[in-house]
Coordinates of N, CA and C in Angstrom, one line a residue:
Chain A
Q764 N 0.9 -1.3 0.0 CA 0.0 0.0 0.1 C 0.9 1.1 0.0
I765 N 0.6 2.2 -0.9 CA 1.4 3.4 -1.0 C 0.8 4.5 -0.2
T766 N 1.4 5.2 0.7 CA 1.3 6.3 1.4 C 2.4 7.3 1.2
L767 N 1.8 8.5 1.5 CA 2.7 9.6 1.5 C 2.4 10.6 2.8
K768 N 3.3 11.1 3.2 CA 3.1 12.3 4.3 C 4.1 13.5 4.3
E769 N 3.5 14.6 4.3 CA 4.3 15.7 4.0 C 4.4 16.2 5.7
S770 N 5.7 16.8 5.6 CA 6.1 17.4 7.1 C 6.7 18.7 6.9
G771 N 6.9 19.6 8.0 CA 7.4 20.8 7.9 C 6.9 21.7 8.6
P772 N 7.6 23.1 8.7 CA 7.0 24.1 9.6 C 5.5 24.6 9.2
T773 N 4.8 25.2 10.1 CA 3.5 25.7 9.7 C 3.7 27.1 9.7
L774 N 4.6 27.8 10.3 CA 4.7 29.3 10.2 C 6.3 29.5 9.5
V775 N 6.2 30.6 8.6 CA 7.5 30.9 8.0 C 7.4 32.4 8.0
K776 N 8.4 33.0 8.0 CA 8.5 34.5 8.0 C 8.7 34.9 6.5
P777 N 8.3 35.9 5.9 CA 8.5 36.3 4.8 C 10.1 36.5 4.5
T778 N 10.3 36.1 3.2 CA 12.0 36.2 2.8 C 12.6 34.9 3.2
Q779 N 12.1 34.1 4.1 CA 12.7 32.7 4.7 C 12.6 31.9 3.5
T780 N 13.3 30.8 3.8 CA 13.3 29.6 2.8 C 12.5 28.4 3.5
L781 N 11.5 28.0 2.8 CA 10.4 27.0 3.4 C 10.9 25.6 2.8
T782 N 11.1 24.7 3.7 CA 11.8 23.3 3.5 C 10.8 22.3 3.8
L783 N 10.1 21.6 3.0 CA 9.1 20.6 3.2 C 9.6 19.0 3.0
T784 N 9.2 18.2 3.7 CA 9.7 16.9 3.4 C 8.6 16.0 3.1
C785 N 8.5 15.1 2.1 CA 7.5 14.1 1.8 C 8.2 12.9 2.1
T786 N 7.6 12.2 3.2 CA 8.0 10.9 3.6 C 7.1 10.0 3.0
F787 N 7.7 8.8 2.0 CA 6.7 7.9 1.6 C 7.0 6.6 1.9
S788 N 6.0 5.5 1.6 CA 6.1 3.9 1.7 C 5.4 3.3 0.6
G789 N 5.7 2.1 0.6 CA 5.0 1.4 -0.4 C 5.6 1.3 -1.8
F790 N 6.8 2.1 -2.0 CA 7.6 2.1 -3.3 C 8.7 2.9 -2.9
S791 N 9.7 2.5 -3.8 CA 11.1 3.0 -3.5 C 11.5 4.0 -4.4
L792 N 10.9 4.5 -5.4 CA 11.1 5.5 -6.4 C 12.5 5.2 -7.3
D793 N 12.5 3.9 -7.4 CA 13.4 3.5 -8.3 C 13.0 2.7 -9.6
N794 N 11.6 2.5 -9.6 CA 11.0 2.0 -10.9 C 10.9 3.0 -12.0
G795 N 11.0 2.4 -13.1 CA 10.9 3.4 -14.4 C 9.7 4.0 -14.5
G796 N 9.7 5.5 -14.5 CA 8.4 6.2 -14.6 C 7.8 6.6 -13.1
E797 N 8.1 6.1 -12.1 CA 7.7 6.7 -10.8 C 8.2 8.1 -10.7
G798 N 7.5 8.7 -9.8 CA 8.0 10.1 -9.4 C 7.2 10.5 -8.1
V799 N 7.6 11.7 -7.5 CA 6.8 12.2 -6.4 C 6.6 13.7 -6.9
G800 N 5.5 14.0 -6.9 CA 5.2 15.4 -7.2 C 4.7 16.3 -6.0
W801 N 5.0 17.5 -6.1 CA 4.6 18.6 -5.2 C 3.4 19.6 -5.7
I802 N 2.3 19.7 -4.9 CA 1.3 20.7 -5.4 C 0.7 21.5 -4.2
R803 N 0.5 22.5 -4.4 CA 0.1 23.3 -3.4 C -1.5 23.8 -3.7
Q804 N -1.9 24.5 -2.6 CA -3.2 25.0 -2.8 C -3.6 26.1 -1.6
S805 N -3.6 27.4 -2.1 CA -4.0 28.6 -1.4 C -5.4 28.4 -1.0
P806 N -5.5 29.1 0.4 CA -6.9 28.8 1.1 C -8.1 29.2 -0.1
G807 N -8.9 28.5 -0.4 CA -10.1 28.7 -1.0 C -9.8 28.6 -2.5
K808 N -8.5 28.2 -3.1 CA -8.1 28.3 -4.5 C -8.1 26.9 -4.9
A809 N -7.5 26.9 -6.2 CA -7.5 25.9 -6.9 C -6.0 25.2 -6.7
L810 N -5.9 24.0 -7.2 CA -4.6 23.5 -7.0 C -3.5 23.9 -8.2
E811 N -2.3 24.0 -7.6 CA -1.2 24.4 -8.4 C -0.1 23.5 -8.3
W812 N 0.5 23.1 -9.5 CA 1.6 22.2 -9.5 C 2.8 22.9 -9.2
L813 N 3.7 22.3 -8.7 CA 5.1 22.9 -8.3 C 6.3 22.2 -8.8
A814 N 6.5 20.9 -8.6 CA 7.6 20.2 -9.0 C 7.5 18.9 -8.8
L815 N 8.4 17.9 -9.6 CA 8.1 16.7 -9.7 C 9.6 16.1 -9.8
M816 N 10.0 15.0 -9.0 CA 11.1 14.3 -8.9 C 11.0 13.0 -9.5
Y817 N 11.7 12.7 -10.5 CA 11.6 11.3 -11.1 C 12.3 10.5 -10.6
W818 N 12.3 9.0 -10.9 CA 13.0 8.1 -10.5 C 14.4 8.0 -10.7
D819 N 14.8 8.5 -11.9 CA 16.1 8.6 -12.5 C 16.8 10.1 -11.9
D820 N 16.1 10.6 -11.2 CA 16.7 12.0 -10.5 C 16.5 13.2 -11.3
E821 N 15.8 12.9 -12.5 CA 15.5 14.1 -13.5 C 14.2 14.9 -12.6
K822 N 14.4 16.4 -12.6 CA 13.5 17.1 -11.9 C 12.7 18.1 -12.9
R823 N 11.6 18.4 -12.6 CA 10.9 19.5 -13.3 C 10.1 20.3 -12.4
Y824 N 10.1 21.7 -12.9 CA 9.6 22.6 -12.0 C 8.4 23.4 -12.9
S825 N 7.6 24.1 -12.2 CA 6.7 24.9 -12.4 C 7.5 26.2 -13.2
P826 N 7.1 26.4 -14.3 CA 7.9 27.6 -15.0 C 7.8 28.9 -14.2
S827 N 6.7 29.2 -13.7 CA 6.4 30.5 -13.0 C 7.2 30.5 -11.4
L828 N 7.8 29.3 -11.0 CA 8.4 29.2 -9.8 C 9.9 28.6 -9.8
E829 N 10.3 28.1 -10.9 CA 11.5 27.6 -11.3 C 12.8 28.0 -10.6
N830 N 12.8 29.6 -10.5 CA 14.0 30.0 -9.9 C 14.0 30.1 -8.4
R831 N 12.8 29.7 -7.7 CA 12.7 29.5 -6.3 C 12.6 28.1 -5.7
L832 N 12.4 27.1 -6.6 CA 12.3 25.9 -6.2 C 13.3 24.9 -6.5
T833 N 13.5 23.9 -5.2 CA 14.5 22.9 -5.5 C 14.0 21.7 -4.9
V834 N 14.0 20.7 -5.8 CA 13.4 19.3 -5.2 C 14.7 18.2 -5.2
T835 N 14.9 17.9 -4.1 CA 16.0 16.7 -3.8 C 15.3 15.4 -3.2
R836 N 16.2 14.4 -3.1 CA 15.7 13.2 -2.6 C 16.9 12.7 -1.7
D837 N 16.1 11.8 -0.7 CA 17.1 10.9 0.3 C 16.6 9.6 0.1
T838 N 17.3 8.7 -0.8 CA 16.7 7.4 -1.0 C 16.8 6.5 0.2
S839 N 17.7 6.7 1.1 CA 17.9 6.0 2.3 C 16.5 6.0 3.2
K840 N 16.1 7.4 3.1 CA 15.0 7.8 4.0 C 13.7 7.4 3.3
N841 N 13.6 7.2 2.2 CA 12.4 7.4 1.2 C 11.8 8.7 1.4
Q842 N 12.5 9.6 1.3 CA 12.0 11.0 1.4 C 12.3 11.9 0.0
V843 N 11.5 12.8 -0.3 CA 11.6 13.8 -1.1 C 11.5 15.2 -0.6
V844 N 12.4 16.1 -0.8 CA 12.3 17.3 -0.2 C 12.2 18.5 -1.1
L845 N 11.1 19.4 -0.7 CA 11.0 20.5 -1.7 C 11.5 21.7 -0.9
T846 N 12.2 22.6 -1.3 CA 12.7 23.8 -1.0 C 12.3 24.9 -1.8
L847 N 11.8 25.9 -1.2 CA 11.1 27.3 -1.6 C 11.6 28.4 -1.2
T848 N 12.5 29.1 -1.9 CA 13.2 30.4 -1.4 C 12.2 31.5 -1.4
N849 N 12.8 32.4 -0.4 CA 12.2 33.9 -0.6 C 10.9 33.9 -0.3
V850 N 10.2 33.2 0.7 CA 8.6 33.0 0.5 C 8.0 34.4 0.9
D851 N 6.8 34.5 0.3 CA 5.9 35.7 0.5 C 4.6 35.1 0.9
H852 N 3.6 36.3 1.3 CA 2.2 35.8 1.8 C 1.5 34.9 0.9
V853 N 1.9 35.1 -0.3 CA 1.1 34.4 -1.5 C 1.6 33.0 -1.4
D854 N 2.5 32.6 -0.6 CA 3.1 31.2 -0.6 C 2.2 30.5 0.4
T855 N 1.2 31.0 1.2 CA 0.5 30.5 2.3 C -0.5 29.5 1.7
G856 N -0.3 28.2 2.1 CA -1.4 27.4 1.8 C -0.9 25.9 2.1
T857 N -1.7 25.2 1.6 CA -1.7 23.6 1.9 C -0.8 22.9 0.8
Y858 N 0.6 22.3 1.3 CA 1.3 21.8 0.4 C 1.0 20.2 0.4
F859 N 0.8 19.8 -0.8 CA 0.7 18.1 -0.9 C 2.0 17.7 -1.7
C860 N 2.1 16.4 -1.5 CA 3.2 15.6 -2.3 C 2.1 14.4 -2.8
A861 N 2.5 13.8 -4.0 CA 1.7 12.8 -4.6 C 2.9 12.0 -5.4
Y862 N 2.1 10.8 -5.4 CA 2.8 9.6 -6.2 C 2.5 9.7 -7.6
R863 N 3.6 9.7 -8.5 CA 3.3 9.6 -10.0 C 3.4 8.3 -10.2
D864 N 2.3 7.6 -10.9 CA 2.0 6.3 -11.0 C 2.6 5.8 -12.6
P865 N 3.5 5.1 -12.8 CA 3.6 4.9 -14.2 C 2.8 3.7 -14.6
W866 N 2.1 3.1 -13.8 CA 1.3 2.1 -14.2 C -0.2 2.4 -14.6
Q867 N -0.4 3.7 -14.3 CA -1.8 4.5 -14.5 C -1.1 5.7 -15.3
L868 N -0.6 5.7 -16.4 CA -0.4 6.8 -17.3 C 0.5 7.9 -16.8
G869 N 1.2 7.7 -15.7 CA 1.9 8.9 -15.1 C 1.2 9.7 -14.3
T870 N -0.4 9.1 -14.0 CA -1.1 10.2 -13.1 C -0.6 10.2 -11.8
L871 N -0.9 11.3 -11.1 CA -0.6 11.6 -9.7 C -1.8 10.8 -9.0
T872 N -1.5 9.6 -8.5 CA -2.6 8.7 -8.1 C -2.9 8.7 -6.6
I873 N -1.9 8.8 -5.9 CA -2.0 8.8 -4.3 C -1.4 9.9 -3.7
W874 N -2.0 10.8 -2.9 CA -1.6 12.1 -2.4 C -1.5 11.9 -0.8
G875 N -0.8 12.8 -0.3 CA -0.7 12.9 0.9 C -1.7 13.7 1.7
P876 N -1.8 13.8 3.0 CA -2.9 14.6 3.5 C -2.7 16.1 3.2
G877 N -1.6 16.3 3.2 CA -1.1 17.9 3.1 C -0.6 18.5 4.3
T878 N 0.1 19.6 4.3 CA 0.6 20.1 5.5 C 0.4 21.7 5.2
M879 N -0.1 22.5 6.3 CA -0.7 23.7 6.0 C 0.7 24.6 6.3
V880 N 0.9 25.6 5.6 CA 2.0 26.6 6.0 C 1.6 27.8 5.7
T881 N 1.7 28.7 6.7 CA 1.6 30.3 6.8 C 2.8 31.0 6.8
V882 N 2.9 31.9 6.0 CA 3.8 32.9 5.7 C 3.3 34.5 6.3
S883 N 3.8 34.6 7.4 CA 3.6 35.6 8.2 C 4.7 36.1 8.9
S884 N 4.9 37.5 9.2 CA 5.8 38.0 10.1 C 5.3 38.1 11.7
Chain B
E977 N 0.2 29.5 -23.9 CA 0.1 28.9 -22.5 C -1.4 28.0 -22.4
I978 N -1.2 26.8 -22.1 CA -2.3 25.9 -22.3 C -3.2 26.1 -20.9
V979 N -4.4 26.6 -21.1 CA -5.2 26.7 -19.8 C -6.5 25.7 -19.6
L980 N -6.7 25.1 -18.8 CA -8.0 24.2 -18.6 C -9.0 25.2 -18.0
A981 N -10.3 25.2 -18.5 CA -11.2 26.1 -17.9 C -12.6 25.0 -17.7
Q982 N -13.0 25.1 -16.5 CA -13.9 24.1 -15.9 C -15.2 24.8 -15.9
S983 N -16.2 24.2 -16.1 CA -17.7 24.8 -16.1 C -18.6 23.6 -15.7
P984 N -19.8 24.2 -15.1 CA -19.9 25.5 -14.5 C -19.1 25.6 -13.2
G985 N -19.0 26.8 -12.6 CA -18.2 27.1 -11.6 C -18.9 26.3 -10.3
T986 N -20.1 26.3 -10.3 CA -20.9 25.7 -9.2 C -22.2 24.9 -9.8
L987 N -22.2 23.8 -9.3 CA -23.6 23.0 -9.9 C -24.3 22.4 -8.8
S988 N -25.4 22.9 -8.7 CA -26.5 22.5 -7.6 C -27.4 21.5 -7.9
L989 N -27.2 20.3 -7.2 CA -28.0 19.1 -7.7 C -28.5 18.4 -6.6
S990 N -29.6 17.6 -6.5 CA -30.1 16.5 -5.7 C -29.5 15.4 -5.6
P991 N -29.2 14.6 -4.5 CA -28.9 13.2 -4.8 C -30.0 12.5 -5.8
G992 N -29.5 11.6 -6.1 CA -30.1 10.7 -7.1 C -30.0 11.3 -8.8
E993 N -29.9 12.5 -8.6 CA -29.7 13.3 -10.2 C -28.2 12.9 -10.5
S994 N -28.3 13.4 -11.9 CA -27.0 13.1 -12.7 C -26.2 14.5 -12.9
A995 N -24.9 14.3 -12.9 CA -24.1 15.4 -13.1 C -23.4 15.5 -14.3
T996 N -22.9 16.7 -14.9 CA -22.0 16.5 -16.1 C -21.2 18.0 -15.9
L997 N -20.0 17.5 -15.6 CA -18.9 18.6 -15.5 C -18.0 18.8 -16.7
S998 N -17.7 19.9 -17.0 CA -17.0 20.0 -18.4 C -15.5 20.7 -18.1
C999 N -14.5 20.3 -18.8 CA -13.1 20.7 -18.8 C -12.7 20.9 -20.3
R1000 N -12.4 22.2 -20.5 CA -12.1 22.6 -21.8 C -10.6 23.3 -21.9
A1001 N -10.0 22.5 -22.7 CA -8.4 23.1 -22.9 C -8.4 24.3 -23.9
S1002 N -7.4 25.1 -23.7 CA -7.2 26.0 -24.6 C -6.6 25.8 -26.0
Q1003 N -6.0 24.5 -25.8 CA -5.1 24.1 -27.1 C -5.7 22.3 -27.0
S1004 N -5.3 21.7 -28.0 CA -5.8 20.2 -28.1 C -4.6 19.7 -27.4
V1005 N -5.1 18.7 -26.1 CA -4.2 18.2 -25.3 C -4.4 16.5 -25.4
S1006 N -3.5 15.7 -24.9 CA -3.5 14.3 -25.1 C -4.5 13.8 -23.8
S1007 N -5.6 13.1 -24.5 CA -6.3 12.5 -23.6 C -5.8 11.5 -22.6
S1008 N -4.5 11.0 -22.9 CA -3.8 9.9 -22.3 C -3.6 10.5 -20.8
Y1009 N -3.4 11.9 -20.8 CA -2.9 12.6 -19.6 C -3.9 13.4 -19.0
L1010 N -5.1 13.1 -19.2 CA -6.4 13.9 -18.6 C -6.8 13.2 -17.6
A1011 N -6.8 13.9 -16.4 CA -7.4 13.1 -15.3 C -8.6 14.1 -14.4
W1012 N -9.2 13.4 -13.6 CA -10.3 14.1 -12.5 C -10.0 13.7 -11.3
Y1013 N -10.0 14.7 -10.5 CA -10.0 14.2 -9.0 C -11.3 15.1 -8.3
H1014 N -11.9 14.6 -7.0 CA -12.4 15.4 -6.3 C -11.9 15.6 -5.0
Q1015 N -12.5 16.7 -4.5 CA -11.7 17.1 -3.2 C -12.8 17.7 -2.2
K1016 N -12.9 16.9 -0.9 CA -13.5 17.3 -0.1 C -12.9 18.1 1.1
P1017 N -13.7 19.2 1.6 CA -13.0 20.2 2.7 C -12.1 19.6 3.5
G1018 N -11.0 20.1 3.6 CA -9.9 19.6 4.5 C -9.2 18.3 4.1
Q1019 N -9.4 17.8 3.0 CA -9.0 16.5 2.5 C -8.1 16.8 1.3
A1020 N -7.2 15.7 1.1 CA -6.4 15.7 -0.3 C -7.4 15.3 -1.3
P1021 N -7.1 15.9 -2.5 CA -7.6 15.4 -3.8 C -7.7 13.9 -3.9
R1022 N -8.6 13.2 -4.6 CA -8.8 11.7 -4.7 C -9.2 11.4 -6.3
L1023 N -8.2 10.7 -6.8 CA -8.4 10.5 -8.0 C -9.4 9.6 -8.4
L1024 N -10.1 10.2 -9.6 CA -11.2 9.4 -9.9 C -11.1 8.8 -11.3
I1025 N -10.7 9.4 -12.4 CA -10.5 9.2 -13.6 C -9.2 9.6 -14.1
Y1026 N -8.7 8.6 -14.9 CA -7.3 9.0 -15.5 C -7.4 8.5 -16.9
G1027 N -6.5 9.2 -17.8 CA -6.5 8.6 -19.2 C -7.9 9.1 -19.7
A1028 N -8.4 10.0 -19.3 CA -9.8 10.6 -19.7 C -11.0 9.9 -19.6
S1029 N -10.8 8.5 -19.4 CA -12.0 7.7 -19.2 C -11.8 6.5 -18.4
R1030 N -10.6 6.2 -17.9 CA -10.4 5.1 -16.9 C -10.7 5.3 -15.7
R1031 N -11.4 4.5 -14.8 CA -11.7 4.7 -13.5 C -10.4 4.3 -12.7
A1032 N -10.3 5.0 -11.7 CA -9.4 4.6 -10.7 C -9.8 3.6 -9.8
T1033 N -8.8 3.0 -9.2 CA -9.1 1.8 -8.4 C -10.0 2.2 -7.1
G1034 N -11.2 1.2 -7.2 CA -12.1 1.7 -5.9 C -13.1 2.7 -6.5
I1035 N -13.1 3.4 -7.5 CA -14.2 4.3 -8.0 C -15.2 3.6 -8.7
P1036 N -16.6 3.8 -8.2 CA -17.7 3.3 -8.5 C -18.2 3.5 -10.3
D1037 N -18.7 2.6 -10.8 CA -19.0 3.1 -12.0 C -20.0 4.0 -12.3
R1038 N -20.5 4.5 -11.4 CA -21.4 5.9 -11.6 C -20.7 7.1 -12.0
F1039 N -19.2 7.0 -12.1 CA -18.5 8.0 -12.3 C -18.0 7.5 -14.0
S1040 N -18.1 8.5 -14.7 CA -17.4 8.1 -16.2 C -16.8 9.2 -16.8
G1041 N -15.7 9.1 -17.4 CA -15.3 10.2 -18.2 C -15.2 10.1 -19.7
S1042 N -15.1 11.1 -20.5 CA -15.1 11.0 -21.7 C -14.4 12.2 -22.5
G1043 N -14.2 12.2 -23.6 CA -13.6 13.4 -24.5 C -12.2 13.1 -25.0
S1044 N -11.9 14.1 -25.9 CA -10.6 14.0 -26.6 C -10.3 15.8 -27.1
G1045 N -9.4 16.0 -27.5 CA -8.9 17.1 -28.0 C -8.9 18.4 -27.0
T1046 N -10.0 19.0 -27.1 CA -9.9 20.3 -26.2 C -11.3 19.9 -25.2
D1047 N -12.0 18.9 -25.2 CA -13.3 19.0 -24.7 C -13.5 17.6 -23.8
F1048 N -13.5 17.6 -22.6 CA -13.4 16.6 -21.7 C -14.6 16.6 -20.8
T1049 N -15.3 15.8 -20.4 CA -16.5 15.6 -19.5 C -16.3 14.5 -18.6
L1050 N -16.8 15.0 -17.4 CA -17.1 13.8 -16.0 C -18.4 14.1 -16.0
T1051 N -18.9 12.7 -16.0 CA -20.5 12.5 -15.7 C -20.6 11.6 -14.5
I1052 N -21.4 11.9 -13.6 CA -21.7 11.3 -12.3 C -23.1 11.0 -12.3
S1053 N -23.5 9.6 -12.4 CA -24.9 9.3 -12.3 C -25.1 9.1 -10.8
R1054 N -26.5 9.2 -10.6 CA -27.0 8.8 -9.4 C -26.4 9.3 -8.1
L1055 N -26.1 10.5 -8.2 CA -25.5 11.3 -7.1 C -25.7 10.9 -5.6
E1056 N -24.6 10.6 -5.0 CA -24.8 10.0 -3.6 C -24.2 11.4 -2.7
P1057 N -24.7 11.3 -1.4 CA -24.3 12.3 -0.6 C -22.9 12.7 -0.6
E1058 N -21.9 11.5 -0.7 CA -20.7 11.8 -0.6 C -19.8 12.3 -1.9
D1059 N -20.9 12.5 -2.9 CA -20.2 12.8 -4.3 C -20.0 14.4 -4.0
F1060 N -20.7 15.1 -3.0 CA -20.7 16.5 -3.3 C -19.3 17.2 -2.8
A1061 N -18.5 17.8 -3.6 CA -17.3 18.2 -3.3 C -16.7 19.1 -4.6
V1062 N -15.6 19.4 -4.5 CA -15.1 20.4 -5.6 C -14.4 19.3 -6.5
Y1063 N -14.5 19.5 -7.7 CA -13.9 18.5 -9.0 C -13.0 19.3 -9.6
Y1064 N -11.9 18.6 -9.9 CA -10.8 19.4 -10.7 C -10.3 18.3 -12.0
C1065 N -10.0 19.2 -12.9 CA -9.7 18.2 -14.0 C -7.9 18.6 -14.0
H1066 N -7.3 17.9 -14.5 CA -5.8 17.7 -14.6 C -5.0 17.3 -15.8
Q1067 N -4.3 17.9 -16.2 CA -3.4 17.6 -17.5 C -2.1 17.5 -17.4
Y1068 N -1.2 16.7 -17.9 CA 0.0 16.5 -17.8 C 0.5 17.0 -19.3
L1069 N 1.3 18.1 -19.4 CA 2.0 18.4 -20.7 C 3.3 18.2 -20.8
S1070 N 3.7 17.8 -22.2 CA 5.2 17.4 -22.3 C 5.9 18.4 -22.7
S1071 N 5.6 19.4 -23.3 CA 6.6 20.4 -23.8 C 6.4 21.8 -23.6
P1072 N 7.1 22.5 -22.4 CA 7.8 21.5 -21.6 C 7.1 20.9 -20.7
P1073 N 7.8 20.0 -20.0 CA 7.0 19.1 -18.9 C 6.4 19.8 -17.8
R1074 N 5.3 19.6 -17.5 CA 4.4 20.5 -16.4 C 3.2 19.9 -16.2
H1075 N 2.6 20.2 -15.2 CA 1.1 19.7 -14.9 C 0.3 21.0 -14.7
I1076 N -0.8 20.9 -15.2 CA -1.8 22.0 -15.0 C -3.0 21.4 -14.3
F1077 N -3.7 22.4 -13.6 CA -5.1 22.1 -13.1 C -6.4 23.0 -13.5
G1078 N -7.4 22.6 -13.5 CA -8.5 23.4 -13.8 C -8.8 24.4 -12.6
Q1079 N -9.5 25.1 -12.5 CA -9.8 26.0 -11.4 C -11.0 25.4 -10.5
G1080 N -11.6 24.1 -11.0 CA -12.6 23.4 -10.3 C -13.9 23.7 -10.4
T1081 N -14.8 22.7 -10.3 CA -16.3 23.0 -10.2 C -16.8 22.3 -8.8
R1082 N -17.5 23.3 -8.2 CA -18.0 22.8 -6.9 C -19.3 22.4 -7.3
L1083 N -19.4 21.0 -6.7 CA -20.9 20.4 -6.8 C -21.6 20.4 -5.3
E1084 N -22.6 20.9 -5.4 CA -23.2 21.3 -4.0 C -24.5 20.7 -4.0
I1085 N -25.1 20.4 -2.8 CA -26.5 19.8 -2.6 C -27.4 21.0 -2.8
K1086 N -28.4 20.5 -3.9 CA -29.4 21.7 -3.7 C -30.6 21.6 -2.7

């Protein structure tokens, strides 16, 4: 059974760097086509895709946030880490990680419960 | 830039009725990478349909997806109380690689 869970700070000050961790189980992120994606949702708003880490260490980022985002992995801990630099109030929201399933056409099939982040001084 | 536009913004129906939700892409997209999710308050999105018409594991056959090119539809027959939620369509684009979501349709109890 595949599960994912996000963790990180609930409050971050403007201009600081936000670091979130996605800890997963049920897969090892080493099968062709697998990936872990990050998606966020501002309060009352739609979903916004941020980044995706592929099994082969390839990384993809949202074009609008590419210069502020970094995604890395720690294979030994089954974790994928998202870093967002120079945060602003507009970065407040719930951050989700999700499993990219190669056997379901690369769809983001299983999502973590999300972690709420508030950017405020 | 490709955009997904969902309609209607809000749909008010009663349990037992059928719902038709639309997702329109500003340019032709691959149906292989078109998915539908629903999201209940305080929860993560749940995958309903992938590949435009394939039901995800555990999703009842009351949910069906169709469409190609720029127009995609999610149909929910015989609405159950647990179906009332916000529905999002989602598309993976390959050039450059990225994911996009529609703005959502809120399905509410009438």
